[in-house]
Amino acid sequence: MYLHDAHLANIVTSYCTCLGGLMPLIYCACTHNQPRRWVWVYFCVLLTGLPTVWMHTVEGNRVASFFDVGTNILLAWMLIVAVSGDYMSSPSRKRLVGITLALNVFAWCWLFYEIFAPTKMPLLTLWESGHFYTGEIVLILNALFGAALFMVYRKHITPAARPFLYTVLGMFIIGLLLATGDNEHIIGYIFPWHATWHIVSAFGFITLWIFNHIRFSERRLAVNSGSVTPLKEY
């Protein structure tokens, strides 16, 4: 019934990705203290979780893979949109968002081409069970760029929130390492790399909400006291 030993684990843990977006959305509905751009990020987490479940249910289906990787790229790009909206000036942000959107459109077009391509070859092979296709490379580059933006502007982040940022970045690095294994890679019968990546990423996004909650709550207090200007809501 299952294609390999990790198949069921990959399917079940895909629901963690959905929860990694759903729970922050519920928290946002209760607290109302984060800009809409971050709500869209959490929505994209939930959105990408749905084709992830589908893709792992029918592993090897190129249409499912297109939606899985494509929505992941959308999520990573939305992170760039959100972080740039927190710290960059409007002209610089518009240029950055426009350039990254154009590049990602090319990536989505390539993903669509791969649905019908005679063969689908990995762009980067690290080891026997670890390789990345073009869409996955684009996804990683988007995510790295978003993480880099946070690091560039980390001095603007309050001390109370910084440990949570570093926790999120640490979980991202762990997830990147786990992503080097293919869907079937298991160590010691109980450690499926890809399924574990689903779990780590889900908790990473929930931790991201906590990080944002702390810094935006502190900023709201500062705005109420008149010491800083409010952030834009887009």
PDB file of C-alpha atoms in Angstrom:
ATOM      1  CA  MET A   1       0.000   0.000   0.000  1.00  0.00           C
ATOM      2  CA  TYR A   2       2.790   2.432   0.894  1.00  0.00           C
ATOM      3  CA  LEU A   3       5.618   3.201  -1.512  1.00  0.00           C
ATOM      4  CA  HIS A   4       8.416   3.026   1.071  1.00  0.00           C
ATOM      5  CA  ASP A   5       9.017   2.796   4.818  1.00  0.00           C
ATOM      6  CA  ALA A   6       8.741   6.556   5.383  1.00  0.00           C
ATOM      7  CA  HIS A   7       5.679   7.087   3.196  1.00  0.00           C
ATOM      8  CA  LEU A   8       3.076   7.050   5.976  1.00  0.00           C
ATOM      9  CA  ALA A   9       5.248   9.238   8.220  1.00  0.00           C
ATOM     10  CA  ASN A  10       5.571  11.796   5.432  1.00  0.00           C
ATOM     11  CA  ILE A  11       1.800  11.906   4.928  1.00  0.00           C
ATOM     12  CA  VAL A  12       0.882  12.177   8.598  1.00  0.00           C
ATOM     13  CA  THR A  13       3.487  14.815   9.449  1.00  0.00           C
ATOM     14  CA  SER A  14       2.343  16.897   6.479  1.00  0.00           C
ATOM     15  CA  TYR A  15      -0.638  17.829   8.633  1.00  0.00           C
ATOM     16  CA  CYS A  16       1.845  19.425  11.036  1.00  0.00           C
ATOM     17  CA  THR A  17       2.626  21.916   8.277  1.00  0.00           C
ATOM     18  CA  CYS A  18      -1.068  22.769   8.078  1.00  0.00           C
ATOM     19  CA  LEU A  19      -1.180  23.279  11.836  1.00  0.00           C
ATOM     20  CA  GLY A  20       1.970  25.395  11.619  1.00  0.00           C
ATOM     21  CA  GLY A  21      -0.113  27.901   9.683  1.00  0.00           C
ATOM     22  CA  LEU A  22      -3.523  27.348  11.238  1.00  0.00           C
ATOM     23  CA  MET A  23      -2.461  27.900  14.845  1.00  0.00           C
ATOM     24  CA  PRO A  24      -0.769  31.281  14.188  1.00  0.00           C
ATOM     25  CA  LEU A  25      -3.876  32.366  12.267  1.00  0.00           C
ATOM     26  CA  ILE A  26      -6.013  31.513  15.288  1.00  0.00           C
ATOM     27  CA  TYR A  27      -3.580  33.342  17.566  1.00  0.00           C
ATOM     28  CA  CYS A  28      -3.696  36.397  15.293  1.00  0.00           C
ATOM     29  CA  ALA A  29      -7.486  36.367  15.403  1.00  0.00           C
ATOM     30  CA  CYS A  30      -7.276  36.442  19.200  1.00  0.00           C
ATOM     31  CA  THR A  31      -4.559  39.073  19.612  1.00  0.00           C
ATOM     32  CA  HIS A  32      -4.952  41.465  16.630  1.00  0.00           C
ATOM     33  CA  ASN A  33      -1.441  42.849  17.068  1.00  0.00           C
ATOM     34  CA  GLN A  34       0.375  41.805  13.878  1.00  0.00           C
ATOM     35  CA  PRO A  35       0.314  43.568  10.485  1.00  0.00           C
ATOM     36  CA  ARG A  36      -1.728  41.962   7.734  1.00  0.00           C
ATOM     37  CA  ARG A  37       1.402  41.024   5.795  1.00  0.00           C
ATOM     38  CA  TRP A  38       2.322  38.594   8.563  1.00  0.00           C
ATOM     39  CA  VAL A  39      -1.179  37.168   8.648  1.00  0.00           C
ATOM     40  CA  TRP A  40      -0.694  36.432   4.952  1.00  0.00           C
ATOM     41  CA  VAL A  41       2.541  34.618   5.780  1.00  0.00           C
ATOM     42  CA  TYR A  42       0.728  32.328   8.212  1.00  0.00           C
ATOM     43  CA  PHE A  43      -2.031  31.794   5.668  1.00  0.00           C
ATOM     44  CA  CYS A  44       0.598  30.739   3.123  1.00  0.00           C
ATOM     45  CA  VAL A  45       1.950  28.207   5.630  1.00  0.00           C
ATOM     46  CA  LEU A  46      -1.507  26.665   5.838  1.00  0.00           C
ATOM     47  CA  LEU A  47      -1.875  26.933   2.069  1.00  0.00           C
ATOM     48  CA  THR A  48       1.363  25.084   1.379  1.00  0.00           C
ATOM     49  CA  GLY A  49       0.460  22.362   3.865  1.00  0.00           C
ATOM     50  CA  LEU A  50      -2.510  21.231   1.780  1.00  0.00           C
ATOM     51  CA  PRO A  51      -0.591  20.287  -1.395  1.00  0.00           C
ATOM     52  CA  THR A  52       2.129  18.847   0.847  1.00  0.00           C
ATOM     53  CA  VAL A  53      -0.387  16.305   2.130  1.00  0.00           C
ATOM     54  CA  TRP A  54      -1.504  15.655  -1.443  1.00  0.00           C
ATOM     55  CA  MET A  55       2.022  15.346  -2.803  1.00  0.00           C
ATOM     56  CA  HIS A  56       3.072  12.819  -0.188  1.00  0.00           C
ATOM     57  CA  THR A  57      -0.104  10.825  -0.698  1.00  0.00           C
ATOM     58  CA  VAL A  58       0.677  10.446  -4.402  1.00  0.00           C
ATOM     59  CA  GLU A  59       4.474  10.682  -4.379  1.00  0.00           C
ATOM     60  CA  GLY A  60       5.850  10.988  -7.878  1.00  0.00           C
ATOM     61  CA  ASN A  61       2.850  12.899  -9.212  1.00  0.00           C
ATOM     62  CA  ARG A  62       4.291  15.939 -10.986  1.00  0.00           C
ATOM     63  CA  VAL A  63       1.135  18.043 -10.712  1.00  0.00           C
ATOM     64  CA  ALA A  64       1.083  17.564  -6.944  1.00  0.00           C
ATOM     65  CA  SER A  65       4.795  18.361  -6.827  1.00  0.00           C
ATOM     66  CA  PHE A  66       4.178  21.569  -8.803  1.00  0.00           C
ATOM     67  CA  PHE A  67       1.652  22.806  -6.253  1.00  0.00           C
ATOM     68  CA  ASP A  68       3.757  21.642  -3.309  1.00  0.00           C
ATOM     69  CA  VAL A  69       6.971  23.363  -4.356  1.00  0.00           C
ATOM     70  CA  GLY A  70       5.140  26.301  -5.927  1.00  0.00           C
ATOM     71  CA  THR A  71       3.247  27.168  -2.752  1.00  0.00           C
ATOM     72  CA  ASN A  72       6.428  26.752  -0.729  1.00  0.00           C
ATOM     73  CA  ILE A  73       8.124  29.327  -2.951  1.00  0.00           C
ATOM     74  CA  LEU A  74       5.111  31.613  -2.489  1.00  0.00           C
ATOM     75  CA  LEU A  75       5.467  31.247   1.277  1.00  0.00           C
ATOM     76  CA  ALA A  76       9.189  32.028   1.224  1.00  0.00           C
ATOM     77  CA  TRP A  77       8.545  35.063  -0.983  1.00  0.00           C
ATOM     78  CA  MET A  78       5.823  36.274   1.382  1.00  0.00           C
ATOM     79  CA  LEU A  79       8.396  36.140   4.169  1.00  0.00           C
ATOM     80  CA  ILE A  80      10.550  38.526   2.134  1.00  0.00           C
ATOM     81  CA  VAL A  81       7.526  40.784   1.619  1.00  0.00           C
ATOM     82  CA  ALA A  82       6.719  40.762   5.328  1.00  0.00           C
ATOM     83  CA  VAL A  83      10.235  41.338   6.664  1.00  0.00           C
ATOM     84  CA  SER A  84      10.957  44.082   4.133  1.00  0.00           C
ATOM     85  CA  GLY A  85       7.709  45.762   5.151  1.00  0.00           C
ATOM     86  CA  ASP A  86       8.894  45.868   8.748  1.00  0.00           C
ATOM     87  CA  TYR A  87      12.192  47.630   8.155  1.00  0.00           C
ATOM     88  CA  MET A  88      12.781  48.912   4.614  1.00  0.00           C
ATOM     89  CA  SER A  89      11.751  52.232   3.124  1.00  0.00           C
ATOM     90  CA  SER A  90       8.838  52.118   0.704  1.00  0.00           C
ATOM     91  CA  PRO A  91      10.860  52.704  -2.527  1.00  0.00           C
ATOM     92  CA  SER A  92      13.506  50.125  -1.605  1.00  0.00           C
ATOM     93  CA  ARG A  93      10.878  47.629  -0.565  1.00  0.00           C
ATOM     94  CA  LYS A  94       8.935  48.035  -3.804  1.00  0.00           C
ATOM     95  CA  ARG A  95      12.073  47.398  -5.849  1.00  0.00           C
ATOM     96  CA  LEU A  96      12.973  44.339  -3.802  1.00  0.00           C
ATOM     97  CA  VAL A  97       9.472  42.888  -3.922  1.00  0.00           C
ATOM     98  CA  GLY A  98       9.220  43.526  -7.665  1.00  0.00           C
ATOM     99  CA  ILE A  99      12.569  41.934  -8.497  1.00  0.00           C
ATOM    100  CA  THR A 100      12.026  38.865  -6.330  1.00  0.00           C
ATOM    101  CA  LEU A 101       8.496  38.439  -7.673  1.00  0.00           C
ATOM    102  CA  ALA A 102       9.752  38.507 -11.263  1.00  0.00           C
ATOM    103  CA  LEU A 103      12.429  35.918 -10.495  1.00  0.00           C
ATOM    104  CA  ASN A 104       9.922  33.689  -8.740  1.00  0.00           C
ATOM    105  CA  VAL A 105       7.508  33.938 -11.663  1.00  0.00           C
ATOM    106  CA  PHE A 106      10.268  32.472 -13.830  1.00  0.00           C
ATOM    107  CA  ALA A 107      10.666  29.704 -11.250  1.00  0.00           C
ATOM    108  CA  TRP A 108       6.931  28.949 -11.265  1.00  0.00           C
ATOM    109  CA  CYS A 109       7.004  28.805 -15.065  1.00  0.00           C
ATOM    110  CA  TRP A 110       9.885  26.339 -14.901  1.00  0.00           C
ATOM    111  CA  LEU A 111       7.992  24.223 -12.382  1.00  0.00           C
ATOM    112  CA  PHE A 112       5.036  24.172 -14.747  1.00  0.00           C
ATOM    113  CA  TYR A 113       7.319  23.092 -17.594  1.00  0.00           C
ATOM    114  CA  GLU A 114       8.636  20.234 -15.454  1.00  0.00           C
ATOM    115  CA  ILE A 115       5.138  18.746 -15.294  1.00  0.00           C
ATOM    116  CA  PHE A 116       5.420  17.878 -18.979  1.00  0.00           C
ATOM    117  CA  ALA A 117       9.205  17.547 -19.352  1.00  0.00           C
ATOM    118  CA  PRO A 118      10.440  14.147 -20.607  1.00  0.00           C
ATOM    119  CA  THR A 119      12.765  13.856 -17.615  1.00  0.00           C
ATOM    120  CA  LYS A 120      13.079  15.780 -14.378  1.00  0.00           C
ATOM    121  CA  MET A 121      16.702  16.026 -13.318  1.00  0.00           C
ATOM    122  CA  PRO A 122      18.025  17.396 -10.008  1.00  0.00           C
ATOM    123  CA  LEU A 123      19.972  20.630 -10.234  1.00  0.00           C
ATOM    124  CA  LEU A 124      22.208  19.788  -7.267  1.00  0.00           C
ATOM    125  CA  THR A 125      23.196  16.370  -5.910  1.00  0.00           C
ATOM    126  CA  LEU A 126      24.887  16.327  -2.513  1.00  0.00           C
ATOM    127  CA  TRP A 127      25.033  12.605  -1.851  1.00  0.00           C
ATOM    128  CA  GLU A 128      23.270   9.410  -2.849  1.00  0.00           C
ATOM    129  CA  SER A 129      20.043  10.196  -0.998  1.00  0.00           C
ATOM    130  CA  GLY A 130      20.306  13.969  -1.089  1.00  0.00           C
ATOM    131  CA  HIS A 131      19.504  16.109  -4.091  1.00  0.00           C
ATOM    132  CA  PHE A 132      17.669  19.321  -4.935  1.00  0.00           C
ATOM    133  CA  TYR A 133      15.615  20.168  -8.004  1.00  0.00           C
ATOM    134  CA  THR A 134      15.408  23.663  -9.486  1.00  0.00           C
ATOM    135  CA  GLY A 135      12.257  24.622  -7.594  1.00  0.00           C
ATOM    136  CA  GLU A 136      13.761  23.495  -4.307  1.00  0.00           C
ATOM    137  CA  ILE A 137      16.899  25.557  -4.942  1.00  0.00           C
ATOM    138  CA  VAL A 138      14.740  28.622  -5.631  1.00  0.00           C
ATOM    139  CA  LEU A 139      12.792  27.921  -2.443  1.00  0.00           C
ATOM    140  CA  ILE A 140      15.981  27.729  -0.383  1.00  0.00           C
ATOM    141  CA  LEU A 141      17.342  30.947  -1.915  1.00  0.00           C
ATOM    142  CA  ASN A 142      14.113  32.782  -1.074  1.00  0.00           C
ATOM    143  CA  ALA A 143      14.211  31.479   2.491  1.00  0.00           C
ATOM    144  CA  LEU A 144      17.879  32.380   2.898  1.00  0.00           C
ATOM    145  CA  PHE A 145      17.180  35.883   1.635  1.00  0.00           C
ATOM    146  CA  GLY A 146      14.343  36.321   4.115  1.00  0.00           C
ATOM    147  CA  ALA A 147      16.561  35.085   6.944  1.00  0.00           C
ATOM    148  CA  ALA A 148      19.332  37.430   5.811  1.00  0.00           C
ATOM    149  CA  LEU A 149      16.945  40.393   5.975  1.00  0.00           C
ATOM    150  CA  PHE A 150      16.187  39.580   9.590  1.00  0.00           C
ATOM    151  CA  MET A 151      19.893  39.401  10.395  1.00  0.00           C
ATOM    152  CA  VAL A 152      20.638  42.683   8.623  1.00  0.00           C
ATOM    153  CA  TYR A 153      17.991  44.472  10.688  1.00  0.00           C
ATOM    154  CA  ARG A 154      18.447  42.493  13.905  1.00  0.00           C
ATOM    155  CA  LYS A 155      19.601  45.596  15.799  1.00  0.00           C
ATOM    156  CA  HIS A 156      16.107  47.004  15.313  1.00  0.00           C
ATOM    157  CA  ILE A 157      14.619  43.969  17.061  1.00  0.00           C
ATOM    158  CA  THR A 158      14.001  44.314  20.771  1.00  0.00           C
ATOM    159  CA  PRO A 159      16.216  42.263  23.118  1.00  0.00           C
ATOM    160  CA  ALA A 160      13.211  40.347  24.425  1.00  0.00           C
ATOM    161  CA  ALA A 161      12.370  39.087  20.925  1.00  0.00           C
ATOM    162  CA  ARG A 162      15.869  38.284  19.668  1.00  0.00           C
ATOM    163  CA  PRO A 163      16.195  34.858  21.355  1.00  0.00           C
ATOM    164  CA  PHE A 164      13.072  33.746  19.517  1.00  0.00           C
ATOM    165  CA  LEU A 165      14.491  35.006  16.225  1.00  0.00           C
ATOM    166  CA  TYR A 166      17.672  33.022  16.793  1.00  0.00           C
ATOM    167  CA  THR A 167      15.558  29.995  17.697  1.00  0.00           C
ATOM    168  CA  VAL A 168      13.638  30.310  14.436  1.00  0.00           C
ATOM    169  CA  LEU A 169      16.859  30.667  12.453  1.00  0.00           C
ATOM    170  CA  GLY A 170      18.332  27.648  14.241  1.00  0.00           C
ATOM    171  CA  MET A 171      15.278  25.577  13.388  1.00  0.00           C
ATOM    172  CA  PHE A 172      15.578  26.781   9.797  1.00  0.00           C
ATOM    173  CA  ILE A 173      19.165  25.524   9.637  1.00  0.00           C
ATOM    174  CA  ILE A 174      18.110  22.167  11.095  1.00  0.00           C
ATOM    175  CA  GLY A 175      15.284  21.986   8.566  1.00  0.00           C
ATOM    176  CA  LEU A 176      17.686  22.770   5.745  1.00  0.00           C
ATOM    177  CA  LEU A 177      19.912  19.907   6.875  1.00  0.00           C
ATOM    178  CA  LEU A 178      16.966  17.519   7.093  1.00  0.00           C
ATOM    179  CA  ALA A 179      15.849  18.582   3.620  1.00  0.00           C
ATOM    180  CA  THR A 180      19.063  17.182   2.151  1.00  0.00           C
ATOM    181  CA  GLY A 181      17.649  13.691   2.606  1.00  0.00           C
ATOM    182  CA  ASP A 182      15.093  12.402   0.131  1.00  0.00           C
ATOM    183  CA  ASN A 183      11.585  11.299   1.056  1.00  0.00           C
ATOM    184  CA  GLU A 184      12.712   7.739   1.785  1.00  0.00           C
ATOM    185  CA  HIS A 185      15.759   8.501   3.931  1.00  0.00           C
ATOM    186  CA  ILE A 186      15.532   6.940   7.408  1.00  0.00           C
ATOM    187  CA  ILE A 187      18.163   6.541  10.113  1.00  0.00           C
ATOM    188  CA  GLY A 188      17.834   3.844  12.749  1.00  0.00           C
ATOM    189  CA  TYR A 189      14.303   2.860  11.712  1.00  0.00           C
ATOM    190  CA  ILE A 190      12.768   5.722  13.730  1.00  0.00           C
ATOM    191  CA  PHE A 191      14.228   8.896  12.201  1.00  0.00           C
ATOM    192  CA  PRO A 192      12.706   9.706   8.793  1.00  0.00           C
ATOM    193  CA  TRP A 193      14.471  12.867   7.688  1.00  0.00           C
ATOM    194  CA  HIS A 194      11.740  14.393   5.554  1.00  0.00           C
ATOM    195  CA  ALA A 195       8.941  13.706   8.029  1.00  0.00           C
ATOM    196  CA  THR A 196      11.028  15.213  10.821  1.00  0.00           C
ATOM    197  CA  TRP A 197      11.515  18.285   8.649  1.00  0.00           C
ATOM    198  CA  HIS A 198       7.728  18.717   8.547  1.00  0.00           C
ATOM    199  CA  ILE A 199       7.578  18.711  12.344  1.00  0.00           C
ATOM    200  CA  VAL A 200      10.534  21.056  12.806  1.00  0.00           C
ATOM    201  CA  SER A 201       9.161  23.532  10.267  1.00  0.00           C
ATOM    202  CA  ALA A 202       5.709  23.514  11.882  1.00  0.00           C
ATOM    203  CA  PHE A 203       7.117  24.390  15.282  1.00  0.00           C
ATOM    204  CA  GLY A 204       9.410  26.880  13.575  1.00  0.00           C
ATOM    205  CA  PHE A 205       6.434  28.799  12.197  1.00  0.00           C
ATOM    206  CA  ILE A 206       4.675  28.744  15.552  1.00  0.00           C
ATOM    207  CA  THR A 207       7.880  30.091  17.129  1.00  0.00           C
ATOM    208  CA  LEU A 208       7.945  32.736  14.401  1.00  0.00           C
ATOM    209  CA  TRP A 209       4.493  33.850  15.538  1.00  0.00           C
ATOM    210  CA  ILE A 210       5.738  34.083  19.132  1.00  0.00           C
ATOM    211  CA  PHE A 211       8.705  36.166  17.982  1.00  0.00           C
ATOM    212  CA  ASN A 212       6.420  38.516  16.068  1.00  0.00           C
ATOM    213  CA  HIS A 213       3.943  38.662  18.931  1.00  0.00           C
ATOM    214  CA  ILE A 214       6.626  39.841  21.335  1.00  0.00           C
ATOM    215  CA  ARG A 215       8.127  42.490  19.086  1.00  0.00           C
ATOM    216  CA  PHE A 216       4.816  43.857  17.824  1.00  0.00           C
ATOM    217  CA  SER A 217       3.335  43.876  21.330  1.00  0.00           C
ATOM    218  CA  GLU A 218       6.300  45.879  22.575  1.00  0.00           C
ATOM    219  CA  ARG A 219       5.993  48.220  19.611  1.00  0.00           C
ATOM    220  CA  ARG A 220       2.291  48.720  20.293  1.00  0.00           C
ATOM    221  CA  LEU A 221       3.119  49.748  23.846  1.00  0.00           C
ATOM    222  CA  ALA A 222       5.731  52.160  22.501  1.00  0.00           C
ATOM    223  CA  VAL A 223       3.236  53.590  19.999  1.00  0.00           C
ATOM    224  CA  ASN A 224       0.677  54.094  22.744  1.00  0.00           C
ATOM    225  CA  SER A 225       3.280  55.954  24.768  1.00  0.00           C
ATOM    226  CA  GLY A 226       4.109  58.132  21.751  1.00  0.00           C
ATOM    227  CA  SER A 227       7.777  57.141  21.529  1.00  0.00           C
ATOM    228  CA  VAL A 228       7.568  55.526  18.057  1.00  0.00           C
ATOM    229  CA  THR A 229       5.345  55.778  15.003  1.00  0.00           C
ATOM    230  CA  PRO A 230       2.996  52.912  14.100  1.00  0.00           C
ATOM    231  CA  LEU A 231       3.904  50.418  11.383  1.00  0.00           C
ATOM    232  CA  LYS A 232       1.991  50.329   8.125  1.00  0.00           C
ATOM    233  CA  GLU A 233      -0.587  47.570   7.926  1.00  0.00           C
ATOM    234  CA  TYR A 234      -0.041  46.284   4.384  1.00  0.00           C
TER     235      TYR A 234
END
